[in-house]
Amino acid sequence: APSAGRTTAANGHYVNGAAPTTDASSERIQIVDDEKQFSPALTQQIQKWGLQNAGFDYDIVAVFGSQSTGKSTLLNRLFGTNFDVMDETRRQQTTKGIWMCKAKNANLLVMDVEGTDGRERGEDQDFERKSALFSLASSEVLIVNLWEHQVGLYQGANMGLLKTVFEVNLGLFGKKTPDGRNQRTLLLFVIRDHIGTTPLANLQATLSADMQKIWETLSKPPELKDKQLSDYFDLSFAALPHKILAADKFESDAKELSRRFYDKSREDYVFSPLYHKRIPADGVAFYMEGIWEQVQNNKDLDLPTQQELLAQFRCDEIASAALTEFNEQAKPQKRPIESVVDGLGKMMRAWRKGALDRYDRDASRYHQGVYKRKRADLVGVIDSTLSPLFLGQLKNLHKACLVKYKQEMIDGMRGEGYNFAEVVAAARERLEKRFLDGAKEALVEGTDWSYEEELQLLRDEARSVADQCRKDETKKMVNVIERNFKKQISEPVDLYLNKPTSDMWDKVLKVFRETLEKAEASYLGKAKSFDCTEEEITTALATLRKRAWLALRAKIDEQTADAVFLGKLRTYFEERFRYDENGVPRVWRPDDDIDGAFRKAKEQTLELIPLYWKIKPTDPSLEFSLPSETSDSLTSSEEFDFPSTLVVFSETRALDLTNRFRRDADAFYVEAKRSTVSSVAQ
Ligand code: GDP
Ligand code: MG
């Protein structure tokens, strides 16, 4: 039996400390020490064991299980090794580390892991995890050692640790080997202190199911997410009776189990070429050191303590239950909705609070770090469900508020005497209030949601609606002013144009100017309340002036239409030819100077044509002018040449009118002549 005393001697790596024999084959080596250093002496030890030329003809087995479950005892029984066994009577502490022996009579490397006693928790979790991962990653067969009464107990049977180890193992070593094979390992479950009342087959079923469950809940790298437990592991099972209470059977069953490692002809021989790492024996030390390095450097392994593992498991469960309920509540609101949902914020806050309260109630008892991290995850999932509802609500709120705003503008501008700017300002204020009330209601505390962007969009849209309204209003207003203007100038212009005098145009332009000034003043008065821009005012005034001028021109055209104008000429002529200075109708006598009178009246009348044919005041200060505009297909403005609008008659028209007037006048002359003839005849 090994001497426990010699194994706990000094620091450093043990190469010996074994049985007092010179036989190198029974030497053991601490390949990883309690400082987590890998031994540089392994290569040499493998040589000493005589394995350096074994090529692939060797195997590796390791053991996994809670402290003091008889692992070392088992290994020594199976392989004739001399791993330290805790001395029951002295509760002797074994030396921490990963140990390796060569099995008796076989090219078989056996690894044993020694931790501190399970009662000393804390720091050792790290070593426990790393050594477990190392054992799994480097061996062909991993003996999972557990008491019968641990079967089915997640915590008690180190299943949490196994899960973590599987997870990290998959991440680190899960990819195919360079020669395209999966890393494959046999998990040999050895059930200790098997009483026999529960048949091995039942225990086996429970353990298989547990493994399956663990595998399904592993977080796997994305490219390996469809991999099955069976893609990486084979499971095998054995049971041993109580070592003390059934000592004989224990020994014989152990011997029988041992044969599975030695007898290649057995059907249940454990070493299959599938499990072999295909590393030649002389490279094993280097290979293992590499694995240890990866294990050491792996951040995933700076891992959760047992407590954290439990917390992860439970917090996940609790969070998922809380989430299920939450989703159930939120579901009816998740379909797209076109209208504002009353009290959506209140509902969302209630669902969210409900889920978090429930999580807090059940999960806050667990490891605080894990509890908080999982809570943040939960909050993230909840908020990413609620956030679209919030945004949808804002959109619908925006739409509804804008519709109402437009309606309020229309209502406010019904009838006369409203103040446009006031109507807009009031509608705008109500719009913002309505939106903010709705948006604030939909907010959920604790989120980083914001309605500012939507509010800005709404404001911009409200402004453009108001701008459009103002443009329409301005158009309407300018039309009204134009109509009034026409009414106001109609009578005086008629009057002046019917009484040709040399200052006729002075009078016309004067009344035009005065009326236009009034119209402009009335526009400016309103424009102020409209909140119009300078540019809009300038444009509107220009429009107003042009329309006023065109209205005047229309009036002038009306008064100078051929028939009307010829009528004017005729009347003017008649007044001078057929009536004397006192307005008494003339009776022509043969000795009267009809020709002289006729010529005079005609000449006086013809002088009217140059008076009318151009708008030209005697007082130059009364002259009116407008900027001309070239036609522009883009703004669809027509050509407007102001100087040409001053011309009332074209030259040809003047000539035509002159001729037509002459004919009229000639008729009067003939009539006058005839009247003398008839008077002579009497
Ligand atoms: P290890 O820490 O898992 O390596 O366990 P050891 O092999 O050091 O054994 C721990 C203690 O359990 C020792 O006192 C052993 O005598 C005792 N032991 C070993 N095998 C068995 C077994 O099969 N059944 C019981 N009940 N005790 C055992
Ligand atoms: Mg041990």
XYZ file of C-alpha atoms and ligand atoms in Angstrom:
711
model
C 0.000 0.000 0.000
C 1.208 3.479 -0.784
C 2.546 5.519 2.052
C 0.395 8.580 2.424
C 3.126 10.352 4.349
C 5.517 10.413 1.469
C 3.034 11.888 -0.959
C 2.436 15.070 0.984
C 6.067 15.863 1.536
C 7.362 18.891 -0.294
C 6.319 21.330 -3.004
C 6.912 20.455 -6.611
C 6.002 17.508 -8.734
C 6.190 14.067 -7.487
C 7.655 11.525 -9.733
C 7.918 8.988 -7.054
C 6.543 8.749 -3.632
C 5.201 5.413 -4.675
C 5.588 1.969 -3.296
C 9.037 1.157 -2.012
C 10.033 -0.580 -5.140
C 12.417 0.187 -7.935
C 9.929 -0.972 -10.511
C 9.340 2.122 -12.634
C 6.044 0.749 -13.867
C 4.397 1.439 -10.529
C 5.671 4.998 -10.307
C 3.126 7.736 -10.356
C 3.353 11.338 -11.361
C 1.520 14.467 -10.399
C 0.953 15.868 -13.863
C -0.787 18.991 -12.586
C 0.132 20.309 -9.183
C -1.866 22.335 -6.723
C -0.503 25.535 -8.287
C -2.138 24.381 -11.511
C 1.260 23.904 -13.164
C 1.690 21.152 -15.702
C 4.608 18.885 -14.980
C 7.571 19.062 -17.338
C 8.457 15.496 -16.245
C 5.609 13.664 -17.957
C 7.512 12.901 -21.159
C 10.277 11.378 -19.181
C 7.851 9.419 -17.049
C 6.163 7.993 -20.121
C 9.569 6.812 -21.268
C 10.181 5.278 -17.882
C 6.911 3.433 -18.169
C 8.282 2.108 -21.426
C 5.589 3.614 -23.564
C 7.598 5.988 -25.746
C 7.533 3.557 -28.666
C 3.979 2.389 -28.211
C 2.682 4.577 -31.058
C -1.113 4.470 -30.924
C -1.010 1.321 -28.899
C -1.998 2.791 -25.566
C -5.155 4.115 -23.930
C -6.105 6.768 -21.433
C -8.780 6.542 -18.765
C -9.812 9.161 -16.215
C -12.321 9.490 -13.441
C -14.948 12.045 -12.534
C -17.039 12.331 -9.385
C -17.606 14.065 -6.096
C -14.960 13.988 -3.410
C -14.617 10.868 -1.309
C -16.832 8.667 -3.412
C -14.165 6.016 -3.583
C -12.688 7.030 -6.926
C -9.083 6.375 -6.041
C -10.064 3.129 -4.374
C -11.836 2.056 -7.541
C -8.942 2.949 -9.824
C -6.493 1.053 -7.654
C -8.807 -1.996 -7.732
C -9.325 -1.865 -11.475
C -5.796 -1.115 -12.590
C -3.486 -2.135 -9.763
C -2.409 1.447 -9.362
C -1.394 3.192 -6.152
C -3.348 6.402 -6.034
C -3.790 7.861 -2.588
C -6.891 6.784 -0.795
C -8.247 8.751 2.072
C -7.572 7.027 5.298
C -10.934 6.751 7.039
C -9.457 6.522 10.507
C -7.230 9.597 10.234
C -9.276 11.610 7.686
C -5.981 12.137 6.011
C -5.878 14.839 3.375
C -4.605 13.670 -0.011
C -2.407 15.860 -2.185
C -4.333 18.022 -4.555
C -3.632 17.725 -8.245
C -4.081 15.465 -11.205
C -2.204 12.248 -10.865
C -1.267 9.649 -13.398
C -0.265 6.017 -13.102
C 0.303 3.297 -15.583
C -2.067 0.382 -15.203
C -0.529 -2.939 -14.388
C 0.086 -5.129 -17.392
C -1.414 -2.803 -19.936
C -0.426 0.212 -22.026
C -3.004 2.174 -20.150
C -2.540 5.584 -18.573
C -4.833 6.196 -15.629
C -5.601 9.638 -14.275
C -6.976 10.438 -10.873
C -8.043 13.819 -9.655
C -7.529 14.807 -6.067
C -9.280 17.856 -4.768
C -9.729 19.030 -1.268
C -12.522 17.562 0.714
C -15.986 18.567 -0.478
C -16.625 20.355 2.752
C -14.111 23.035 1.879
C -15.933 24.918 -0.844
C -14.952 28.070 -2.692
C -11.571 28.334 -4.281
C -11.490 24.698 -5.254
C -14.408 24.966 -7.606
C -12.001 26.330 -10.131
C -9.635 23.402 -9.855
C -12.461 20.925 -9.789
C -13.887 22.295 -13.005
C -10.593 22.576 -14.806
C -9.453 19.156 -13.853
C -12.801 17.687 -14.867
C -12.637 19.363 -18.234
C -9.061 18.223 -18.663
C -10.005 14.639 -17.831
C -12.893 14.670 -20.272
C -10.898 16.266 -23.063
C -7.846 14.070 -22.805
C -9.149 10.597 -22.013
C -10.827 7.961 -24.094
C -12.935 6.630 -21.276
C -14.201 8.789 -18.443
C -15.389 6.854 -15.439
C -18.255 8.776 -13.849
C -18.261 7.603 -10.273
C -21.301 8.141 -8.081
C -23.216 6.685 -5.174
C -26.414 4.942 -5.955
C -28.324 7.438 -3.869
C -26.944 10.283 -5.973
C -28.640 8.963 -9.096
C -31.340 11.402 -10.196
C -30.097 14.191 -7.960
C -28.972 17.091 -10.086
C -26.963 18.807 -7.408
C -25.750 15.879 -5.430
C -24.386 14.036 -8.419
C -22.311 16.915 -9.707
C -24.547 17.185 -12.746
C -24.207 20.961 -12.787
C -20.471 20.563 -13.030
C -20.857 17.965 -15.742
C -23.082 20.314 -17.707
C -20.564 23.120 -17.525
C -17.789 20.790 -18.485
C -19.761 19.461 -21.441
C -20.507 22.977 -22.509
C -16.954 24.203 -22.411
C -15.677 20.968 -23.857
C -17.988 21.378 -26.811
C -16.853 24.949 -27.306
C -13.166 24.120 -26.994
C -12.884 20.692 -28.514
C -16.244 20.061 -30.150
C -15.120 20.575 -33.691
C -13.978 17.683 -35.792
C -10.437 16.474 -35.467
C -8.068 17.321 -38.326
C -8.677 13.879 -39.830
C -12.424 14.600 -39.888
C -13.569 12.538 -36.939
C -15.657 13.667 -34.048
C -13.938 13.612 -30.721
C -15.663 10.670 -29.147
C -15.603 9.588 -25.525
C -17.089 6.766 -23.527
C -18.774 7.792 -20.314
C -18.703 4.772 -18.043
C -21.006 5.312 -15.103
C -19.962 3.287 -12.094
C -22.665 3.211 -9.471
C -21.230 2.639 -6.035
C -22.815 1.060 -3.024
C -25.438 -0.435 -5.229
C -27.821 -2.128 -2.852
C -29.638 -4.038 -5.575
C -33.231 -3.196 -4.812
C -33.272 -0.865 -7.812
C -32.037 -2.837 -10.787
C -29.105 -1.405 -12.694
C -31.326 -1.086 -15.760
C -33.525 1.446 -13.962
C -30.603 3.473 -12.677
C -29.187 3.356 -16.156
C -32.414 4.731 -17.637
C -32.470 7.579 -15.141
C -28.867 8.499 -15.820
C -29.366 8.309 -19.592
C -32.353 10.597 -19.352
C -30.403 13.006 -17.157
C -27.567 13.111 -19.661
C -30.015 13.744 -22.457
C -31.591 16.600 -20.491
C -28.243 18.132 -19.695
C -27.293 17.949 -23.340
C -30.478 19.618 -24.481
C -30.024 22.537 -22.136
C -26.372 23.097 -23.054
C -25.640 26.357 -24.718
C -23.907 25.171 -27.848
C -21.850 27.080 -30.372
C -24.150 28.029 -33.283
C -22.435 25.728 -35.759
C -22.871 22.781 -33.373
C -26.375 23.540 -32.234
C -27.884 20.464 -33.872
C -25.318 18.055 -32.500
C -26.670 15.251 -30.360
C -25.246 13.777 -27.196
C -24.673 10.607 -29.221
C -22.503 12.517 -31.695
C -19.887 12.840 -28.979
C -20.558 10.298 -26.283
C -21.314 6.675 -25.727
C -22.769 5.745 -22.364
C -22.009 2.586 -20.484
C -22.956 1.476 -16.983
C -21.720 -0.696 -14.149
C -22.593 -1.104 -10.493
C -20.508 -2.146 -7.512
C -21.795 -3.202 -4.123
C -20.770 -1.703 -0.808
C -17.068 -2.148 -0.228
C -17.358 -2.848 3.474
C -20.789 -4.393 3.768
C -20.372 -6.647 0.760
C -16.610 -6.835 0.686
C -16.286 -10.104 -1.224
C -18.786 -9.233 -3.872
C -17.216 -5.810 -4.144
C -13.844 -7.377 -4.876
C -15.152 -9.869 -7.394
C -17.364 -7.345 -9.178
C -14.442 -4.937 -9.335
C -12.317 -7.668 -10.849
C -15.034 -8.375 -13.389
C -15.268 -4.674 -14.246
C -11.528 -4.564 -14.578
C -11.671 -7.152 -17.335
C -13.622 -4.765 -19.492
C -10.465 -2.675 -19.615
C -8.091 -5.548 -20.335
C -9.826 -8.187 -22.349
C -10.031 -7.048 -25.952
C -12.062 -10.055 -26.915
C -14.980 -9.065 -24.702
C -17.998 -7.544 -26.299
C -18.068 -4.877 -23.597
C -14.388 -4.042 -23.919
C -14.337 -0.323 -23.244
C -11.630 0.956 -25.550
C -12.834 1.452 -29.074
C -10.550 2.955 -31.731
C -13.276 5.576 -32.046
C -12.249 7.063 -28.706
C -8.554 7.234 -29.409
C -7.123 10.706 -29.829
C -4.646 9.429 -32.441
C -1.686 10.962 -30.702
C 1.439 8.776 -30.693
C 2.520 7.896 -27.169
C 5.693 9.921 -27.344
C 3.581 13.044 -28.071
C 1.017 12.487 -25.371
C 2.770 14.596 -22.766
C 3.007 17.522 -25.130
C -0.581 17.030 -26.268
C -1.863 16.935 -22.730
C 0.070 19.989 -21.772
C -1.600 21.766 -24.696
C -5.008 20.733 -23.501
C -4.213 21.879 -19.999
C -3.112 25.226 -21.370
C -6.349 25.659 -23.270
C -8.305 24.667 -20.215
C -6.341 27.093 -18.082
C -6.731 29.971 -20.511
C -10.389 29.432 -21.161
C -12.455 32.261 -19.804
C -15.646 30.234 -19.798
C -14.103 28.221 -17.095
C -13.432 31.089 -14.786
C -16.656 29.923 -14.073
C -19.453 29.879 -11.946
C -19.229 28.350 -8.592
C -21.622 25.590 -7.770
C -23.866 28.156 -6.267
C -23.787 30.138 -9.450
C -24.527 27.083 -11.528
C -27.554 26.372 -9.457
C -28.542 30.030 -9.682
C -28.189 29.964 -13.443
C -30.350 26.923 -13.698
C -33.048 28.188 -11.372
C -32.999 31.800 -12.511
C -33.411 30.638 -16.107
C -36.394 28.539 -15.103
C -37.962 31.321 -13.097
C -37.353 33.881 -15.795
C -38.837 31.653 -18.428
C -41.959 31.080 -16.335
C -42.304 34.815 -15.791
C -41.820 35.384 -19.489
C -44.463 32.850 -20.462
C -47.036 34.659 -18.390
C -45.895 38.006 -19.736
C -46.128 36.838 -23.346
C -49.594 35.497 -22.691
C -50.648 38.946 -21.503
C -48.933 40.880 -24.251
C -50.070 38.618 -27.102
C -53.425 40.296 -27.859
C -51.670 43.635 -28.341
C -48.953 42.313 -30.592
C -50.924 42.299 -33.835
C -50.691 45.532 -35.798
C -53.265 48.068 -34.672
C -54.326 51.146 -36.584
C -55.664 53.123 -33.685
C -54.502 54.338 -30.311
C -54.970 51.727 -27.603
C -56.504 53.214 -24.498
C -54.361 52.707 -21.434
C -51.672 50.743 -23.269
C -48.944 52.202 -21.055
C -50.790 51.144 -17.942
C -51.147 47.625 -19.298
C -47.512 47.393 -20.361
C -46.320 48.641 -17.003
C -48.499 46.074 -15.271
C -47.271 43.156 -17.410
C -43.672 44.201 -17.022
C -43.946 44.773 -13.314
C -45.822 41.500 -12.923
C -43.074 39.550 -14.653
C -40.247 41.247 -12.793
C -41.954 40.988 -9.421
C -42.478 37.333 -10.010
C -38.873 36.871 -11.041
C -37.613 38.903 -8.091
C -39.772 37.007 -5.648
C -38.434 33.621 -6.703
C -34.977 34.341 -8.034
C -33.585 36.935 -5.651
C -32.710 34.239 -3.129
C -30.116 32.843 -5.513
C -26.586 33.997 -6.196
C -26.844 37.785 -6.546
C -24.554 38.176 -9.534
C -26.424 35.568 -11.521
C -29.787 36.803 -10.323
C -28.984 40.325 -11.501
C -27.522 39.256 -14.815
C -30.487 37.065 -15.631
C -32.794 39.849 -14.528
C -31.134 42.186 -16.995
C -31.631 39.529 -19.692
C -35.265 39.217 -18.740
C -35.742 42.974 -18.817
C -34.117 42.989 -22.251
C -36.507 40.390 -23.627
C -39.540 42.083 -22.080
C -38.582 45.496 -23.340
C -37.864 44.275 -26.825
C -41.397 42.882 -26.893
C -42.941 46.059 -25.520
C -40.923 48.534 -27.496
C -42.695 47.908 -30.832
C -46.024 48.348 -29.032
C -44.823 51.692 -27.708
C -43.618 52.811 -31.117
C -46.861 51.663 -32.736
C -48.815 53.608 -30.159
C -46.779 56.741 -30.918
C -47.404 56.369 -34.652
C -51.131 55.971 -34.139
C -51.155 58.814 -31.659
C -49.353 60.999 -34.149
C -51.899 60.177 -36.852
C -54.902 60.739 -34.609
C -53.559 64.009 -33.214
C -52.888 65.357 -36.693
C -56.381 64.499 -37.922
C -57.860 66.262 -34.943
C -55.559 69.226 -35.435
C -56.644 69.663 -39.041
C -60.282 69.434 -38.035
C -59.765 72.075 -35.357
C -58.177 74.400 -37.891
C -61.112 73.961 -40.260
C -63.617 74.515 -37.455
C -61.726 77.540 -36.178
C -61.749 79.211 -39.559
C -65.443 78.811 -40.140
C -67.357 82.074 -40.551
C -65.980 85.585 -40.410
C -63.833 87.448 -37.976
C -61.529 84.703 -36.791
C -57.898 85.418 -36.165
C -55.924 82.939 -38.167
C -52.799 83.076 -36.021
C -54.863 82.530 -32.887
C -56.706 79.609 -34.427
C -53.402 77.996 -35.408
C -51.728 78.663 -32.072
C -54.647 77.223 -30.124
C -54.894 74.139 -32.315
C -51.153 73.687 -32.077
C -51.171 73.906 -28.312
C -53.947 71.348 -28.021
C -52.127 69.105 -30.498
C -48.964 69.040 -28.402
C -50.825 68.516 -25.204
C -52.847 65.696 -26.645
C -49.739 64.004 -28.049
C -47.684 64.454 -24.908
C -50.476 63.146 -22.700
C -50.762 60.043 -24.863
C -47.031 59.537 -25.272
C -46.318 59.938 -21.577
C -49.042 57.468 -20.753
C -47.385 54.913 -23.022
C -43.943 55.333 -21.470
C -42.646 52.609 -19.209
C -40.294 53.566 -16.416
C -36.903 51.947 -16.533
C -36.722 51.872 -20.315
C -34.789 54.261 -22.494
C -37.794 54.873 -24.699
C -38.374 58.355 -25.988
C -41.139 60.126 -27.896
C -39.023 63.166 -28.779
C -38.382 62.070 -32.326
C -42.047 61.421 -33.010
C -42.941 64.743 -31.396
C -40.514 66.513 -33.681
C -42.034 64.813 -36.733
C -45.469 65.807 -35.535
C -44.409 69.412 -35.034
C -42.917 69.572 -38.502
C -46.070 68.156 -40.025
C -48.283 70.496 -38.024
C -46.204 73.385 -39.248
C -46.542 72.380 -42.876
C -50.298 71.933 -42.424
C -50.474 75.437 -40.953
C -48.348 76.779 -43.779
C -50.658 75.263 -46.351
C -53.679 76.648 -44.548
C -52.126 80.067 -44.466
C -51.429 79.926 -48.162
C -55.034 78.962 -48.850
C -56.235 81.666 -46.513
C -54.054 84.261 -48.152
C -55.406 83.274 -51.548
C -58.951 83.574 -50.264
C -58.212 86.912 -48.658
C -56.554 88.348 -51.746
C -59.602 87.266 -53.748
C -61.930 89.073 -51.374
C -59.813 92.195 -51.450
C -59.695 92.050 -55.235
C -63.472 91.782 -55.429
C -63.914 94.784 -53.135
C -61.404 96.692 -55.107
C -63.297 96.108 -58.336
C -66.514 97.230 -56.718
C -64.899 100.363 -55.403
C -63.272 101.546 -58.582
C -66.108 100.646 -60.921
C -68.279 103.731 -60.498
C -65.663 106.497 -60.369
C -63.787 105.063 -63.353
C -67.018 104.823 -65.356
C -67.729 108.393 -64.461
C -64.307 109.744 -65.427
C -64.101 107.817 -68.662
C -67.519 109.040 -69.729
C -66.426 112.639 -69.337
C -63.388 113.075 -71.462
C -61.236 115.864 -70.098
C -57.540 116.394 -70.462
C -56.926 115.314 -66.845
C -59.187 112.292 -67.215
C -56.356 109.852 -66.607
C -55.149 111.828 -63.593
C -58.511 111.294 -61.979
C -58.650 107.632 -62.923
C -55.173 106.932 -61.628
C -55.789 108.882 -58.475
C -58.849 106.904 -57.547
C -57.015 103.731 -58.552
C -54.124 104.578 -56.313
C -56.280 105.469 -53.334
C -58.318 102.329 -53.656
C -55.218 100.191 -54.035
C -53.673 101.709 -50.948
C -56.778 100.829 -48.995
C -56.641 97.277 -50.335
C -52.997 96.897 -49.428
C -53.610 98.232 -45.955
C -56.419 95.765 -45.462
C -54.160 92.902 -46.586
C -51.290 93.939 -44.362
C -53.631 94.227 -41.411
C -54.661 90.619 -41.844
C -51.261 89.301 -42.831
C -49.947 90.333 -39.443
C -52.346 88.016 -37.703
C -51.408 85.279 -40.134
C -47.864 85.051 -39.078
C -46.858 85.463 -42.706
C -43.246 85.593 -43.719
C -41.748 88.658 -45.387
C -41.543 86.754 -48.604
C -45.171 85.715 -48.468
C -46.202 89.312 -47.812
C -44.118 90.587 -50.715
C -45.586 87.969 -53.049
C -49.129 88.619 -51.912
C -48.750 92.397 -52.327
C -47.316 91.988 -55.789
C -50.214 89.719 -56.714
C -52.682 92.178 -55.293
C -51.201 95.097 -57.240
C -51.123 93.226 -60.473
C -54.669 92.010 -60.071
C -55.816 95.538 -59.177
C -54.170 96.918 -62.258
C -55.682 94.225 -64.444
C -59.066 94.988 -62.876
C -58.652 98.619 -63.785
C -57.642 97.639 -67.265
C -60.713 95.461 -67.592
C -62.833 98.388 -66.544
C -61.105 100.590 -69.113
C -61.547 97.936 -71.788
C -65.203 97.793 -70.969
C -65.499 101.554 -71.386
C -63.500 101.561 -74.594
C -65.040 98.574 -76.324
C -65.819 99.460 -79.952
C -69.523 100.014 -79.560
C -69.214 101.812 -76.239
C -66.422 103.994 -77.410
C -68.077 104.820 -80.745
C -71.156 105.723 -78.713
C -69.060 108.083 -76.648
C -67.642 109.682 -79.807
C -71.053 110.008 -81.322
C -72.524 111.637 -78.251
C -69.568 113.981 -78.022
C -69.925 114.872 -81.684
C -73.670 115.284 -81.477
C -73.365 117.546 -78.505
C -71.156 119.786 -80.572
C -72.775 119.528 -83.982
C -76.477 119.183 -83.318
C -76.671 121.451 -80.298
C -75.557 125.034 -79.888
C -73.495 126.398 -77.033
C -76.638 126.669 -74.937
C -77.603 123.068 -75.483
C -80.476 124.001 -77.827
C -80.943 121.733 -80.882
C -79.903 123.446 -84.050
C -82.235 123.926 -86.997
C -80.041 124.349 -89.995
C -80.778 127.102 -92.486
C -79.396 127.114 -95.979
C -77.050 130.020 -95.213
C -75.705 128.384 -92.066
C -72.070 127.267 -92.203
C -72.861 123.596 -91.873
C -69.516 122.601 -93.289
C -67.600 124.749 -90.785
C -69.627 123.495 -87.826
C -69.313 119.949 -89.015
C -65.570 120.167 -89.440
C -65.107 121.781 -86.043
C -67.200 119.235 -84.202
C -65.511 116.417 -86.009
C -62.043 117.674 -85.248
C -62.885 118.209 -81.601
C -64.266 114.688 -81.408
C -61.355 113.114 -83.155
C -59.071 114.658 -80.549
C -60.604 112.227 -78.080
C -58.973 109.260 -79.709
C -55.415 110.253 -78.754
C -56.749 111.149 -75.300
C -58.094 107.643 -74.731
C -55.612 105.571 -76.558
C -52.968 105.601 -73.864
C -53.192 105.827 -70.087
C -51.227 108.954 -69.546
C -51.760 111.414 -66.698
C -50.804 115.066 -67.076
C -49.232 114.916 -63.636
C -46.248 112.556 -63.976
C -46.323 111.796 -60.245
C -49.571 109.943 -60.826
C -47.975 107.548 -63.233
C -48.295 103.934 -62.088
C -45.953 101.163 -62.883
C -45.530 97.436 -62.230
C -42.592 95.147 -62.821
C -42.946 93.170 -66.018
C -42.761 89.403 -65.897
C -41.535 87.041 -68.500
C -43.544 83.907 -68.990
C -42.286 80.978 -67.016
C -43.537 77.499 -67.677
C -42.186 76.371 -64.312
C -44.241 78.721 -62.175
C -46.855 78.788 -64.939
C -46.861 82.584 -64.841
C -47.934 84.234 -68.056
C -46.016 86.958 -69.751
C -46.860 90.359 -68.392
C -45.466 93.396 -70.149
C -46.547 96.394 -68.128
C -45.850 99.176 -70.700
C -48.118 97.447 -73.215
C -50.934 97.504 -70.673
C -50.817 101.314 -70.780
C -51.919 101.259 -74.392
C -55.678 101.224 -74.719
C -55.903 101.146 -78.496
C -53.489 99.868 -81.001
C -52.767 102.139 -83.930
C -54.793 100.053 -86.343
C -57.656 100.052 -83.955
C -57.412 103.802 -83.584
C -57.521 104.098 -87.369
C -60.455 101.761 -87.602
C -62.354 103.663 -84.913
C -61.548 106.948 -86.659
C -62.964 105.606 -89.915
C -66.045 104.224 -88.322
C -66.603 107.471 -86.480
C -66.181 109.420 -89.708
C -68.916 107.383 -91.283
C -71.209 108.072 -88.346
C -70.332 111.760 -88.499
C -70.893 111.833 -92.268
C -74.372 110.467 -91.700
C -75.086 113.375 -89.340
C -73.748 115.785 -91.925
C -75.958 114.346 -94.671
C -78.908 114.469 -92.356
C -78.169 118.122 -91.558
C -77.937 118.969 -95.265
C -81.186 117.191 -95.952
C -82.939 119.078 -93.249
C -82.081 122.421 -94.989
C -83.352 121.109 -98.310
C -86.628 120.158 -96.754
C -86.907 123.501 -94.980
C -86.355 125.318 -98.356
C -88.945 123.130 -99.998
C -91.578 124.187 -97.492
P -11.969 9.545 -3.564
O -11.826 10.819 -2.812
O -13.202 9.595 -4.421
O -10.785 9.189 -4.324
O -12.270 8.421 -2.523
P -11.227 7.406 -1.865
O -10.958 6.334 -2.796
O -10.114 8.192 -1.273
O -12.144 6.851 -0.693
C -12.730 7.670 0.283
C -13.241 6.823 1.435
O -14.341 6.027 0.980
C -12.184 5.894 1.954
O -12.262 5.853 3.345
C -12.571 4.571 1.362
O -12.227 3.492 2.213
C -14.051 4.645 1.262
N -14.547 3.841 0.167
C -13.881 3.501 -0.951
N -14.684 2.793 -1.786
C -15.877 2.678 -1.151
C -17.130 2.065 -1.490
O -17.295 1.451 -2.574
N -18.154 2.183 -0.611
C -17.994 2.884 0.545
N -19.050 2.988 1.332
N -16.846 3.456 0.920
C -15.791 3.357 0.070
Mg -9.019 10.154 -4.539
